[in-house]
Amino acid sequence: MSLIALVGFALAVSAVSGVTFLWLTMWGPVYFAGFAGVLLFYPVIIIFWLFFEVAAIAAVIVSIIALARSSSKTRSRRYSVIGLVLAGVVAAFSLPALWFGNAPLVMLGVDVLA
């Protein structure tokens, strides 16, 4: 198994879990308790989001490198593809999710506020 593929997969998983935690911190009180949001922590959340976005972009780059270096259908190739997909989704949808709250869920057909 390739170490590069595992690094890309680990970066992608950390980016997904980090953005999920930030989303729950920002929008969880709105959906679960009816509060107006925790806008006091919004600058801190955006600063942490930058680190997770950099991790997602690094995971995309590392996964592409791992895919270029693998020659056949191995386990490391599977980890590279999974890491690439996860990191791509985080890189594309993390800022709209943090900014608009339930926008990704509405795009998937799930309305939380209904």
PDB file of N, CA and C in Angstrom:
ATOM      1  N   MET A   1       0.842  -1.169   0.000  1.00  0.00           N
ATOM      2  CA  MET A   1       0.000   0.000   0.000  1.00  0.00           C
ATOM      3  C   MET A   1       0.889   1.235   0.000  1.00  0.00           C
ATOM      4  N   SER A   2       0.507   2.213  -0.756  1.00  0.00           N
ATOM      5  CA  SER A   2       1.313   3.413  -0.927  1.00  0.00           C
ATOM      6  C   SER A   2       1.085   4.389   0.223  1.00  0.00           C
ATOM      7  N   LEU A   3       2.171   4.924   0.726  1.00  0.00           N
ATOM      8  CA  LEU A   3       2.088   5.914   1.798  1.00  0.00           C
ATOM      9  C   LEU A   3       1.461   7.207   1.288  1.00  0.00           C
ATOM     10  N   ILE A   4       1.722   7.543   0.044  1.00  0.00           N
ATOM     11  CA  ILE A   4       1.153   8.768  -0.530  1.00  0.00           C
ATOM     12  C   ILE A   4      -0.370   8.668  -0.595  1.00  0.00           C
ATOM     13  N   ALA A   5      -0.883   7.510  -0.953  1.00  0.00           N
ATOM     14  CA  ALA A   5      -2.335   7.323  -1.016  1.00  0.00           C
ATOM     15  C   ALA A   5      -2.956   7.434   0.369  1.00  0.00           C
ATOM     16  N   LEU A   6      -2.294   6.878   1.366  1.00  0.00           N
ATOM     17  CA  LEU A   6      -2.819   6.971   2.727  1.00  0.00           C
ATOM     18  C   LEU A   6      -2.786   8.397   3.255  1.00  0.00           C
ATOM     19  N   VAL A   7      -1.755   9.149   2.897  1.00  0.00           N
ATOM     20  CA  VAL A   7      -1.683  10.553   3.317  1.00  0.00           C
ATOM     21  C   VAL A   7      -2.819  11.350   2.682  1.00  0.00           C
ATOM     22  N   GLY A   8      -3.063  11.145   1.400  1.00  0.00           N
ATOM     23  CA  GLY A   8      -4.173  11.825   0.736  1.00  0.00           C
ATOM     24  C   GLY A   8      -5.515  11.464   1.338  1.00  0.00           C
ATOM     25  N   PHE A   9      -5.703  10.183   1.637  1.00  0.00           N
ATOM     26  CA  PHE A   9      -6.951   9.736   2.257  1.00  0.00           C
ATOM     27  C   PHE A   9      -7.110  10.337   3.647  1.00  0.00           C
ATOM     28  N   ALA A  10      -6.033  10.365   4.437  1.00  0.00           N
ATOM     29  CA  ALA A  10      -6.093  10.934   5.787  1.00  0.00           C
ATOM     30  C   ALA A  10      -6.379  12.432   5.747  1.00  0.00           C
ATOM     31  N   LEU A  11      -5.779  13.139   4.804  1.00  0.00           N
ATOM     32  CA  LEU A  11      -6.065  14.569   4.662  1.00  0.00           C
ATOM     33  C   LEU A  11      -7.523  14.806   4.285  1.00  0.00           C
ATOM     34  N   ALA A  12      -8.046  13.986   3.396  1.00  0.00           N
ATOM     35  CA  ALA A  12      -9.444  14.138   2.985  1.00  0.00           C
ATOM     36  C   ALA A  12     -10.396  13.851   4.138  1.00  0.00           C
ATOM     37  N   VAL A  13     -10.126  12.809   4.902  1.00  0.00           N
ATOM     38  CA  VAL A  13     -10.989  12.470   6.034  1.00  0.00           C
ATOM     39  C   VAL A  13     -10.926  13.559   7.102  1.00  0.00           C
ATOM     40  N   SER A  14      -9.742  14.101   7.354  1.00  0.00           N
ATOM     41  CA  SER A  14      -9.637  15.176   8.343  1.00  0.00           C
ATOM     42  C   SER A  14     -10.349  16.435   7.867  1.00  0.00           C
ATOM     43  N   ALA A  15     -10.294  16.727   6.577  1.00  0.00           N
ATOM     44  CA  ALA A  15     -11.005  17.897   6.055  1.00  0.00           C
ATOM     45  C   ALA A  15     -12.512  17.714   6.167  1.00  0.00           C
ATOM     46  N   VAL A  16     -13.013  16.527   5.854  1.00  0.00           N
ATOM     47  CA  VAL A  16     -14.453  16.260   5.960  1.00  0.00           C
ATOM     48  C   VAL A  16     -14.914  16.355   7.409  1.00  0.00           C
ATOM     49  N   SER A  17     -14.184  15.738   8.325  1.00  0.00           N
ATOM     50  CA  SER A  17     -14.595  15.778   9.728  1.00  0.00           C
ATOM     51  C   SER A  17     -14.474  17.185  10.300  1.00  0.00           C
ATOM     52  N   GLY A  18     -13.457  17.928   9.903  1.00  0.00           N
ATOM     53  CA  GLY A  18     -13.301  19.291  10.397  1.00  0.00           C
ATOM     54  C   GLY A  18     -14.398  20.217   9.916  1.00  0.00           C
ATOM     55  N   VAL A  19     -14.732  20.146   8.638  1.00  0.00           N
ATOM     56  CA  VAL A  19     -15.801  20.996   8.108  1.00  0.00           C
ATOM     57  C   VAL A  19     -17.148  20.587   8.695  1.00  0.00           C
ATOM     58  N   THR A  20     -17.360  19.305   8.921  1.00  0.00           N
ATOM     59  CA  THR A  20     -18.599  18.848   9.561  1.00  0.00           C
ATOM     60  C   THR A  20     -18.712  19.400  10.969  1.00  0.00           C
ATOM     61  N   PHE A  21     -17.621  19.379  11.727  1.00  0.00           N
ATOM     62  CA  PHE A  21     -17.633  19.943  13.078  1.00  0.00           C
ATOM     63  C   PHE A  21     -17.900  21.448  13.042  1.00  0.00           C
ATOM     64  N   LEU A  22     -17.273  22.153  12.110  1.00  0.00           N
ATOM     65  CA  LEU A  22     -17.513  23.594  12.002  1.00  0.00           C
ATOM     66  C   LEU A  22     -18.959  23.892  11.621  1.00  0.00           C
ATOM     67  N   TRP A  23     -19.529  23.089  10.722  1.00  0.00           N
ATOM     68  CA  TRP A  23     -20.918  23.303  10.331  1.00  0.00           C
ATOM     69  C   TRP A  23     -21.851  23.071  11.513  1.00  0.00           C
ATOM     70  N   LEU A  24     -21.592  22.012  12.278  1.00  0.00           N
ATOM     71  CA  LEU A  24     -22.436  21.743  13.443  1.00  0.00           C
ATOM     72  C   LEU A  24     -22.293  22.821  14.501  1.00  0.00           C
ATOM     73  N   THR A  25     -21.090  23.372  14.654  1.00  0.00           N
ATOM     74  CA  THR A  25     -20.885  24.450  15.618  1.00  0.00           C
ATOM     75  C   THR A  25     -21.613  25.714  15.182  1.00  0.00           C
ATOM     76  N   MET A  26     -21.595  25.998  13.901  1.00  0.00           N
ATOM     77  CA  MET A  26     -22.204  27.226  13.393  1.00  0.00           C
ATOM     78  C   MET A  26     -23.718  27.113  13.260  1.00  0.00           C
ATOM     79  N   TRP A  27     -24.196  26.031  12.682  1.00  0.00           N
ATOM     80  CA  TRP A  27     -25.611  25.943  12.338  1.00  0.00           C
ATOM     81  C   TRP A  27     -26.407  24.968  13.194  1.00  0.00           C
ATOM     82  N   GLY A  28     -25.758  24.181  14.033  1.00  0.00           N
ATOM     83  CA  GLY A  28     -26.479  23.260  14.904  1.00  0.00           C
ATOM     84  C   GLY A  28     -27.478  23.938  15.823  1.00  0.00           C
ATOM     85  N   PRO A  29     -27.084  25.041  16.508  1.00  0.00           N
ATOM     86  CA  PRO A  29     -28.063  25.715  17.371  1.00  0.00           C
ATOM     87  C   PRO A  29     -29.276  26.255  16.619  1.00  0.00           C
ATOM     88  N   VAL A  30     -29.108  26.624  15.372  1.00  0.00           N
ATOM     89  CA  VAL A  30     -30.232  27.155  14.585  1.00  0.00           C
ATOM     90  C   VAL A  30     -31.256  26.061  14.316  1.00  0.00           C
ATOM     91  N   TYR A  31     -30.785  24.889  13.913  1.00  0.00           N
ATOM     92  CA  TYR A  31     -31.701  23.826  13.518  1.00  0.00           C
ATOM     93  C   TYR A  31     -32.226  23.019  14.700  1.00  0.00           C
ATOM     94  N   PHE A  32     -31.399  22.833  15.711  1.00  0.00           N
ATOM     95  CA  PHE A  32     -31.799  21.942  16.792  1.00  0.00           C
ATOM     96  C   PHE A  32     -32.436  22.666  17.963  1.00  0.00           C
ATOM     97  N   ALA A  33     -32.084  23.932  18.210  1.00  0.00           N
ATOM     98  CA  ALA A  33     -32.620  24.641  19.362  1.00  0.00           C
ATOM     99  C   ALA A  33     -33.390  25.899  18.981  1.00  0.00           C
ATOM    100  N   GLY A  34     -33.395  26.278  17.715  1.00  0.00           N
ATOM    101  CA  GLY A  34     -34.138  27.444  17.279  1.00  0.00           C
ATOM    102  C   GLY A  34     -33.456  28.769  17.574  1.00  0.00           C
ATOM    103  N   PHE A  35     -32.175  28.750  17.905  1.00  0.00           N
ATOM    104  CA  PHE A  35     -31.460  29.992  18.181  1.00  0.00           C
ATOM    105  C   PHE A  35     -31.140  30.706  16.882  1.00  0.00           C
ATOM    106  N   ALA A  36     -30.647  31.926  17.009  1.00  0.00           N
ATOM    107  CA  ALA A  36     -30.337  32.728  15.827  1.00  0.00           C
ATOM    108  C   ALA A  36     -28.956  32.439  15.265  1.00  0.00           C
ATOM    109  N   GLY A  37     -28.224  31.565  15.850  1.00  0.00           N
ATOM    110  CA  GLY A  37     -26.887  31.236  15.359  1.00  0.00           C
ATOM    111  C   GLY A  37     -25.807  31.743  16.297  1.00  0.00           C
ATOM    112  N   VAL A  38     -24.643  31.240  16.142  1.00  0.00           N
ATOM    113  CA  VAL A  38     -23.523  31.609  16.991  1.00  0.00           C
ATOM    114  C   VAL A  38     -22.601  32.506  16.163  1.00  0.00           C
ATOM    115  N   LEU A  39     -23.073  33.691  15.834  1.00  0.00           N
ATOM    116  CA  LEU A  39     -22.308  34.588  14.983  1.00  0.00           C
ATOM    117  C   LEU A  39     -21.111  35.188  15.700  1.00  0.00           C
ATOM    118  N   LEU A  40     -21.066  35.090  17.019  1.00  0.00           N
ATOM    119  CA  LEU A  40     -19.917  35.576  17.772  1.00  0.00           C
ATOM    120  C   LEU A  40     -18.661  34.806  17.384  1.00  0.00           C
ATOM    121  N   PHE A  41     -18.802  33.522  17.097  1.00  0.00           N
ATOM    122  CA  PHE A  41     -17.662  32.682  16.752  1.00  0.00           C
ATOM    123  C   PHE A  41     -17.398  32.616  15.249  1.00  0.00           C
ATOM    124  N   TYR A  42     -18.141  33.380  14.459  1.00  0.00           N
ATOM    125  CA  TYR A  42     -18.018  33.267  13.009  1.00  0.00           C
ATOM    126  C   TYR A  42     -16.616  33.573  12.488  1.00  0.00           C
ATOM    127  N   PRO A  43     -15.920  34.625  12.973  1.00  0.00           N
ATOM    128  CA  PRO A  43     -14.541  34.850  12.485  1.00  0.00           C
ATOM    129  C   PRO A  43     -13.601  33.691  12.807  1.00  0.00           C
ATOM    130  N   VAL A  44     -13.766  33.092  13.968  1.00  0.00           N
ATOM    131  CA  VAL A  44     -12.930  31.946  14.342  1.00  0.00           C
ATOM    132  C   VAL A  44     -13.243  30.753  13.448  1.00  0.00           C
ATOM    133  N   ILE A  45     -14.513  30.557  13.147  1.00  0.00           N
ATOM    134  CA  ILE A  45     -14.913  29.447  12.283  1.00  0.00           C
ATOM    135  C   ILE A  45     -14.338  29.620  10.883  1.00  0.00           C
ATOM    136  N   ILE A  46     -14.346  30.841  10.358  1.00  0.00           N
ATOM    137  CA  ILE A  46     -13.786  31.085   9.026  1.00  0.00           C
ATOM    138  C   ILE A  46     -12.278  30.852   9.021  1.00  0.00           C
ATOM    139  N   ILE A  47     -11.596  31.246  10.101  1.00  0.00           N
ATOM    140  CA  ILE A  47     -10.145  31.004  10.184  1.00  0.00           C
ATOM    141  C   ILE A  47      -9.855  29.510  10.184  1.00  0.00           C
ATOM    142  N   PHE A  48     -10.604  28.736  10.971  1.00  0.00           N
ATOM    143  CA  PHE A  48     -10.402  27.288  10.976  1.00  0.00           C
ATOM    144  C   PHE A  48     -10.798  26.667   9.641  1.00  0.00           C
ATOM    145  N   TRP A  49     -11.824  27.239   8.988  1.00  0.00           N
ATOM    146  CA  TRP A  49     -12.234  26.722   7.690  1.00  0.00           C
ATOM    147  C   TRP A  49     -11.091  26.809   6.680  1.00  0.00           C
ATOM    148  N   LEU A  50     -10.304  27.882   6.755  1.00  0.00           N
ATOM    149  CA  LEU A  50      -9.170  28.018   5.836  1.00  0.00           C
ATOM    150  C   LEU A  50      -8.204  26.840   5.954  1.00  0.00           C
ATOM    151  N   PHE A  51      -7.927  26.417   7.182  1.00  0.00           N
ATOM    152  CA  PHE A  51      -7.023  25.278   7.377  1.00  0.00           C
ATOM    153  C   PHE A  51      -7.604  23.997   6.785  1.00  0.00           C
ATOM    154  N   PHE A  52      -8.899  23.783   6.966  1.00  0.00           N
ATOM    155  CA  PHE A  52      -9.514  22.581   6.411  1.00  0.00           C
ATOM    156  C   PHE A  52      -9.612  22.648   4.890  1.00  0.00           C
ATOM    157  N   GLU A  53      -9.790  23.840   4.354  1.00  0.00           N
ATOM    158  CA  GLU A  53      -9.817  23.987   2.896  1.00  0.00           C
ATOM    159  C   GLU A  53      -8.434  23.718   2.307  1.00  0.00           C
ATOM    160  N   VAL A  54      -7.393  24.193   2.969  1.00  0.00           N
ATOM    161  CA  VAL A  54      -6.024  23.904   2.519  1.00  0.00           C
ATOM    162  C   VAL A  54      -5.757  22.402   2.597  1.00  0.00           C
ATOM    163  N   ALA A  55      -6.250  21.749   3.661  1.00  0.00           N
ATOM    164  CA  ALA A  55      -6.087  20.297   3.774  1.00  0.00           C
ATOM    165  C   ALA A  55      -6.822  19.573   2.649  1.00  0.00           C
ATOM    166  N   ALA A  56      -8.003  20.058   2.271  1.00  0.00           N
ATOM    167  CA  ALA A  56      -8.750  19.429   1.177  1.00  0.00           C
ATOM    168  C   ALA A  56      -8.027  19.601  -0.155  1.00  0.00           C
ATOM    169  N   ILE A  57      -7.495  20.791  -0.399  1.00  0.00           N
ATOM    170  CA  ILE A  57      -6.763  21.018  -1.651  1.00  0.00           C
ATOM    171  C   ILE A  57      -5.484  20.191  -1.677  1.00  0.00           C
ATOM    172  N   ALA A  58      -4.802  20.096  -0.528  1.00  0.00           N
ATOM    173  CA  ALA A  58      -3.606  19.249  -0.458  1.00  0.00           C
ATOM    174  C   ALA A  58      -3.965  17.784  -0.682  1.00  0.00           C
ATOM    175  N   ALA A  59      -5.121  17.350  -0.176  1.00  0.00           N
ATOM    176  CA  ALA A  59      -5.554  15.969  -0.394  1.00  0.00           C
ATOM    177  C   ALA A  59      -5.834  15.706  -1.865  1.00  0.00           C
ATOM    178  N   VAL A  60      -6.411  16.678  -2.550  1.00  0.00           N
ATOM    179  CA  VAL A  60      -6.640  16.524  -3.992  1.00  0.00           C
ATOM    180  C   VAL A  60      -5.311  16.361  -4.720  1.00  0.00           C
ATOM    181  N   ILE A  61      -4.345  17.207  -4.389  1.00  0.00           N
ATOM    182  CA  ILE A  61      -3.040  17.146  -5.051  1.00  0.00           C
ATOM    183  C   ILE A  61      -2.331  15.829  -4.755  1.00  0.00           C
ATOM    184  N   VAL A  62      -2.317  15.431  -3.477  1.00  0.00           N
ATOM    185  CA  VAL A  62      -1.633  14.189  -3.098  1.00  0.00           C
ATOM    186  C   VAL A  62      -2.328  12.979  -3.714  1.00  0.00           C
ATOM    187  N   SER A  63      -3.655  12.995  -3.783  1.00  0.00           N
ATOM    188  CA  SER A  63      -4.378  11.873  -4.387  1.00  0.00           C
ATOM    189  C   SER A  63      -4.107  11.771  -5.883  1.00  0.00           C
ATOM    190  N   ILE A  64      -4.001  12.903  -6.552  1.00  0.00           N
ATOM    191  CA  ILE A  64      -3.672  12.875  -7.981  1.00  0.00           C
ATOM    192  C   ILE A  64      -2.265  12.331  -8.189  1.00  0.00           C
ATOM    193  N   ILE A  65      -1.328  12.737  -7.335  1.00  0.00           N
ATOM    194  CA  ILE A  65       0.037  12.204  -7.429  1.00  0.00           C
ATOM    195  C   ILE A  65       0.040  10.700  -7.187  1.00  0.00           C
ATOM    196  N   ALA A  66      -0.720  10.244  -6.187  1.00  0.00           N
ATOM    197  CA  ALA A  66      -0.775   8.810  -5.900  1.00  0.00           C
ATOM    198  C   ALA A  66      -1.415   8.039  -7.048  1.00  0.00           C
ATOM    199  N   LEU A  67      -2.436   8.618  -7.673  1.00  0.00           N
ATOM    200  CA  LEU A  67      -3.050   7.953  -8.824  1.00  0.00           C
ATOM    201  C   LEU A  67      -2.091   7.879 -10.003  1.00  0.00           C
ATOM    202  N   ALA A  68      -1.291   8.907 -10.182  1.00  0.00           N
ATOM    203  CA  ALA A  68      -0.328   8.898 -11.282  1.00  0.00           C
ATOM    204  C   ALA A  68       0.780   7.880 -11.049  1.00  0.00           C
ATOM    205  N   ARG A  69       1.103   7.618  -9.788  1.00  0.00           N
ATOM    206  CA  ARG A  69       2.189   6.688  -9.486  1.00  0.00           C
ATOM    207  C   ARG A  69       1.730   5.241  -9.428  1.00  0.00           C
ATOM    208  N   SER A  70       0.439   5.000  -9.212  1.00  0.00           N
ATOM    209  CA  SER A  70      -0.028   3.612  -9.145  1.00  0.00           C
ATOM    210  C   SER A  70      -0.268   3.090 -10.553  1.00  0.00           C
ATOM    211  N   SER A  71       0.017   1.822 -10.736  1.00  0.00           N
ATOM    212  CA  SER A  71      -0.039   1.268 -12.090  1.00  0.00           C
ATOM    213  C   SER A  71      -1.223   0.339 -12.318  1.00  0.00           C
ATOM    214  N   SER A  72      -1.786  -0.196 -11.266  1.00  0.00           N
ATOM    215  CA  SER A  72      -2.877  -1.147 -11.462  1.00  0.00           C
ATOM    216  C   SER A  72      -3.958  -0.890 -10.423  1.00  0.00           C
ATOM    217  N   LYS A  73      -4.986  -1.744 -10.450  1.00  0.00           N
ATOM    218  CA  LYS A  73      -6.077  -1.596  -9.496  1.00  0.00           C
ATOM    219  C   LYS A  73      -5.672  -2.213  -8.161  1.00  0.00           C
ATOM    220  N   THR A  74      -5.047  -1.425  -7.351  1.00  0.00           N
ATOM    221  CA  THR A  74      -4.615  -1.881  -6.037  1.00  0.00           C
ATOM    222  C   THR A  74      -5.430  -1.181  -4.968  1.00  0.00           C
ATOM    223  N   ARG A  75      -5.187  -1.555  -3.738  1.00  0.00           N
ATOM    224  CA  ARG A  75      -5.881  -0.937  -2.622  1.00  0.00           C
ATOM    225  C   ARG A  75      -5.508   0.534  -2.492  1.00  0.00           C
ATOM    226  N   SER A  76      -4.255   0.866  -2.782  1.00  0.00           N
ATOM    227  CA  SER A  76      -3.839   2.263  -2.691  1.00  0.00           C
ATOM    228  C   SER A  76      -4.555   3.114  -3.736  1.00  0.00           C
ATOM    229  N   ARG A  77      -4.865   2.516  -4.880  1.00  0.00           N
ATOM    230  CA  ARG A  77      -5.607   3.252  -5.907  1.00  0.00           C
ATOM    231  C   ARG A  77      -7.024   3.543  -5.427  1.00  0.00           C
ATOM    232  N   ARG A  78      -7.636   2.592  -4.727  1.00  0.00           N
ATOM    233  CA  ARG A  78      -8.974   2.820  -4.180  1.00  0.00           C
ATOM    234  C   ARG A  78      -8.963   3.937  -3.154  1.00  0.00           C
ATOM    235  N   TYR A  79      -7.963   3.919  -2.257  1.00  0.00           N
ATOM    236  CA  TYR A  79      -7.852   4.989  -1.267  1.00  0.00           C
ATOM    237  C   TYR A  79      -7.618   6.338  -1.936  1.00  0.00           C
ATOM    238  N   SER A  80      -6.869   6.355  -3.008  1.00  0.00           N
ATOM    239  CA  SER A  80      -6.622   7.607  -3.729  1.00  0.00           C
ATOM    240  C   SER A  80      -7.901   8.152  -4.345  1.00  0.00           C
ATOM    241  N   VAL A  81      -8.696   7.279  -4.942  1.00  0.00           N
ATOM    242  CA  VAL A  81      -9.948   7.716  -5.564  1.00  0.00           C
ATOM    243  C   VAL A  81     -10.931   8.203  -4.503  1.00  0.00           C
ATOM    244  N   ILE A  82     -11.051   7.472  -3.405  1.00  0.00           N
ATOM    245  CA  ILE A  82     -11.956   7.888  -2.328  1.00  0.00           C
ATOM    246  C   ILE A  82     -11.501   9.219  -1.737  1.00  0.00           C
ATOM    247  N   GLY A  83     -10.205   9.356  -1.503  1.00  0.00           N
ATOM    248  CA  GLY A  83      -9.677  10.617  -0.980  1.00  0.00           C
ATOM    249  C   GLY A  83      -9.887  11.770  -1.939  1.00  0.00           C
ATOM    250  N   LEU A  84      -9.726  11.507  -3.222  1.00  0.00           N
ATOM    251  CA  LEU A  84      -9.925  12.548  -4.233  1.00  0.00           C
ATOM    252  C   LEU A  84     -11.381  13.004  -4.274  1.00  0.00           C
ATOM    253  N   VAL A  85     -12.314  12.071  -4.210  1.00  0.00           N
ATOM    254  CA  VAL A  85     -13.736  12.426  -4.234  1.00  0.00           C
ATOM    255  C   VAL A  85     -14.125  13.189  -2.972  1.00  0.00           C
ATOM    256  N   LEU A  86     -13.711  12.689  -1.804  1.00  0.00           N
ATOM    257  CA  LEU A  86     -14.029  13.377  -0.549  1.00  0.00           C
ATOM    258  C   LEU A  86     -13.461  14.787  -0.525  1.00  0.00           C
ATOM    259  N   ALA A  87     -12.204  14.920  -0.893  1.00  0.00           N
ATOM    260  CA  ALA A  87     -11.564  16.232  -0.863  1.00  0.00           C
ATOM    261  C   ALA A  87     -12.179  17.175  -1.891  1.00  0.00           C
ATOM    262  N   GLY A  88     -12.559  16.659  -3.034  1.00  0.00           N
ATOM    263  CA  GLY A  88     -13.211  17.499  -4.034  1.00  0.00           C
ATOM    264  C   GLY A  88     -14.558  18.020  -3.570  1.00  0.00           C
ATOM    265  N   VAL A  89     -15.322  17.164  -2.905  1.00  0.00           N
ATOM    266  CA  VAL A  89     -16.617  17.595  -2.370  1.00  0.00           C
ATOM    267  C   VAL A  89     -16.419  18.651  -1.292  1.00  0.00           C
ATOM    268  N   VAL A  90     -15.456  18.440  -0.408  1.00  0.00           N
ATOM    269  CA  VAL A  90     -15.192  19.428   0.643  1.00  0.00           C
ATOM    270  C   VAL A  90     -14.732  20.744   0.038  1.00  0.00           C
ATOM    271  N   ALA A  91     -13.839  20.681  -0.929  1.00  0.00           N
ATOM    272  CA  ALA A  91     -13.331  21.913  -1.542  1.00  0.00           C
ATOM    273  C   ALA A  91     -14.434  22.671  -2.274  1.00  0.00           C
ATOM    274  N   ALA A  92     -15.386  21.960  -2.854  1.00  0.00           N
ATOM    275  CA  ALA A  92     -16.436  22.628  -3.620  1.00  0.00           C
ATOM    276  C   ALA A  92     -17.591  23.128  -2.759  1.00  0.00           C
ATOM    277  N   PHE A  93     -17.975  22.367  -1.736  1.00  0.00           N
ATOM    278  CA  PHE A  93     -19.202  22.681  -1.006  1.00  0.00           C
ATOM    279  C   PHE A  93     -19.005  23.178   0.416  1.00  0.00           C
ATOM    280  N   SER A  94     -17.773  23.284   0.901  1.00  0.00           N
ATOM    281  CA  SER A  94     -17.611  23.659   2.305  1.00  0.00           C
ATOM    282  C   SER A  94     -17.956  25.118   2.560  1.00  0.00           C
ATOM    283  N   LEU A  95     -17.524  26.030   1.713  1.00  0.00           N
ATOM    284  CA  LEU A  95     -17.854  27.441   1.947  1.00  0.00           C
ATOM    285  C   LEU A  95     -19.348  27.721   1.778  1.00  0.00           C
ATOM    286  N   PRO A  96     -20.029  27.217   0.736  1.00  0.00           N
ATOM    287  CA  PRO A  96     -21.483  27.434   0.694  1.00  0.00           C
ATOM    288  C   PRO A  96     -22.211  26.804   1.880  1.00  0.00           C
ATOM    289  N   ALA A  97     -21.722  25.672   2.361  1.00  0.00           N
ATOM    290  CA  ALA A  97     -22.367  25.035   3.510  1.00  0.00           C
ATOM    291  C   ALA A  97     -22.216  25.884   4.760  1.00  0.00           C
ATOM    292  N   LEU A  98     -21.036  26.446   4.980  1.00  0.00           N
ATOM    293  CA  LEU A  98     -20.845  27.287   6.156  1.00  0.00           C
ATOM    294  C   LEU A  98     -21.551  28.631   6.006  1.00  0.00           C
ATOM    295  N   TRP A  99     -21.618  29.147   4.797  1.00  0.00           N
ATOM    296  CA  TRP A  99     -22.205  30.465   4.591  1.00  0.00           C
ATOM    297  C   TRP A  99     -23.732  30.417   4.608  1.00  0.00           C
ATOM    298  N   PHE A 100     -24.316  29.454   3.925  1.00  0.00           N
ATOM    299  CA  PHE A 100     -25.765  29.408   3.774  1.00  0.00           C
ATOM    300  C   PHE A 100     -26.448  28.401   4.693  1.00  0.00           C
ATOM    301  N   GLY A 101     -25.703  27.620   5.430  1.00  0.00           N
ATOM    302  CA  GLY A 101     -26.307  26.691   6.381  1.00  0.00           C
ATOM    303  C   GLY A 101     -26.784  25.412   5.747  1.00  0.00           C
ATOM    304  N   ASN A 102     -28.055  25.356   5.399  1.00  0.00           N
ATOM    305  CA  ASN A 102     -28.614  24.106   4.891  1.00  0.00           C
ATOM    306  C   ASN A 102     -28.641  24.044   3.372  1.00  0.00           C
ATOM    307  N   ALA A 103     -27.885  24.883   2.687  1.00  0.00           N
ATOM    308  CA  ALA A 103     -27.888  24.889   1.220  1.00  0.00           C
ATOM    309  C   ALA A 103     -27.509  23.539   0.617  1.00  0.00           C
ATOM    310  N   PRO A 104     -26.467  22.855   1.102  1.00  0.00           N
ATOM    311  CA  PRO A 104     -26.165  21.539   0.518  1.00  0.00           C
ATOM    312  C   PRO A 104     -27.279  20.518   0.738  1.00  0.00           C
ATOM    313  N   LEU A 105     -27.960  20.606   1.880  1.00  0.00           N
ATOM    314  CA  LEU A 105     -29.059  19.680   2.129  1.00  0.00           C
ATOM    315  C   LEU A 105     -30.245  19.976   1.217  1.00  0.00           C
ATOM    316  N   VAL A 106     -30.519  21.253   0.975  1.00  0.00           N
ATOM    317  CA  VAL A 106     -31.616  21.615   0.074  1.00  0.00           C
ATOM    318  C   VAL A 106     -31.309  21.156  -1.346  1.00  0.00           C
ATOM    319  N   MET A 107     -30.032  21.251  -1.760  1.00  0.00           N
ATOM    320  CA  MET A 107     -29.659  20.779  -3.092  1.00  0.00           C
ATOM    321  C   MET A 107     -29.854  19.275  -3.225  1.00  0.00           C
ATOM    322  N   LEU A 108     -29.742  18.555  -2.101  1.00  0.00           N
ATOM    323  CA  LEU A 108     -29.962  17.112  -2.120  1.00  0.00           C
ATOM    324  C   LEU A 108     -31.428  16.746  -1.904  1.00  0.00           C
ATOM    325  N   GLY A 109     -32.291  17.743  -1.696  1.00  0.00           N
ATOM    326  CA  GLY A 109     -33.714  17.486  -1.538  1.00  0.00           C
ATOM    327  C   GLY A 109     -34.168  17.313  -0.108  1.00  0.00           C
ATOM    328  N   VAL A 110     -33.326  17.621   0.882  1.00  0.00           N
ATOM    329  CA  VAL A 110     -33.684  17.481   2.290  1.00  0.00           C
ATOM    330  C   VAL A 110     -33.907  18.876   2.858  1.00  0.00           C
ATOM    331  N   ASP A 111     -35.112  19.149   3.363  1.00  0.00           N
ATOM    332  CA  ASP A 111     -35.403  20.447   3.959  1.00  0.00           C
ATOM    333  C   ASP A 111     -35.478  20.285   5.469  1.00  0.00           C
ATOM    334  N   VAL A 112     -34.497  20.826   6.161  1.00  0.00           N
ATOM    335  CA  VAL A 112     -34.398  20.651   7.605  1.00  0.00           C
ATOM    336  C   VAL A 112     -35.422  21.510   8.331  1.00  0.00           C
ATOM    337  N   LEU A 113     -35.720  22.686   7.806  1.00  0.00           N
ATOM    338  CA  LEU A 113     -36.583  23.629   8.500  1.00  0.00           C
ATOM    339  C   LEU A 113     -38.069  23.397   8.266  1.00  0.00           C
ATOM    340  N   ALA A 114     -38.432  22.443   7.427  1.00  0.00           N
ATOM    341  CA  ALA A 114     -39.855  22.223   7.122  1.00  0.00           C
ATOM    342  C   ALA A 114     -40.577  21.526   8.242  1.00  0.00           C
TER     343      ALA A 114
END
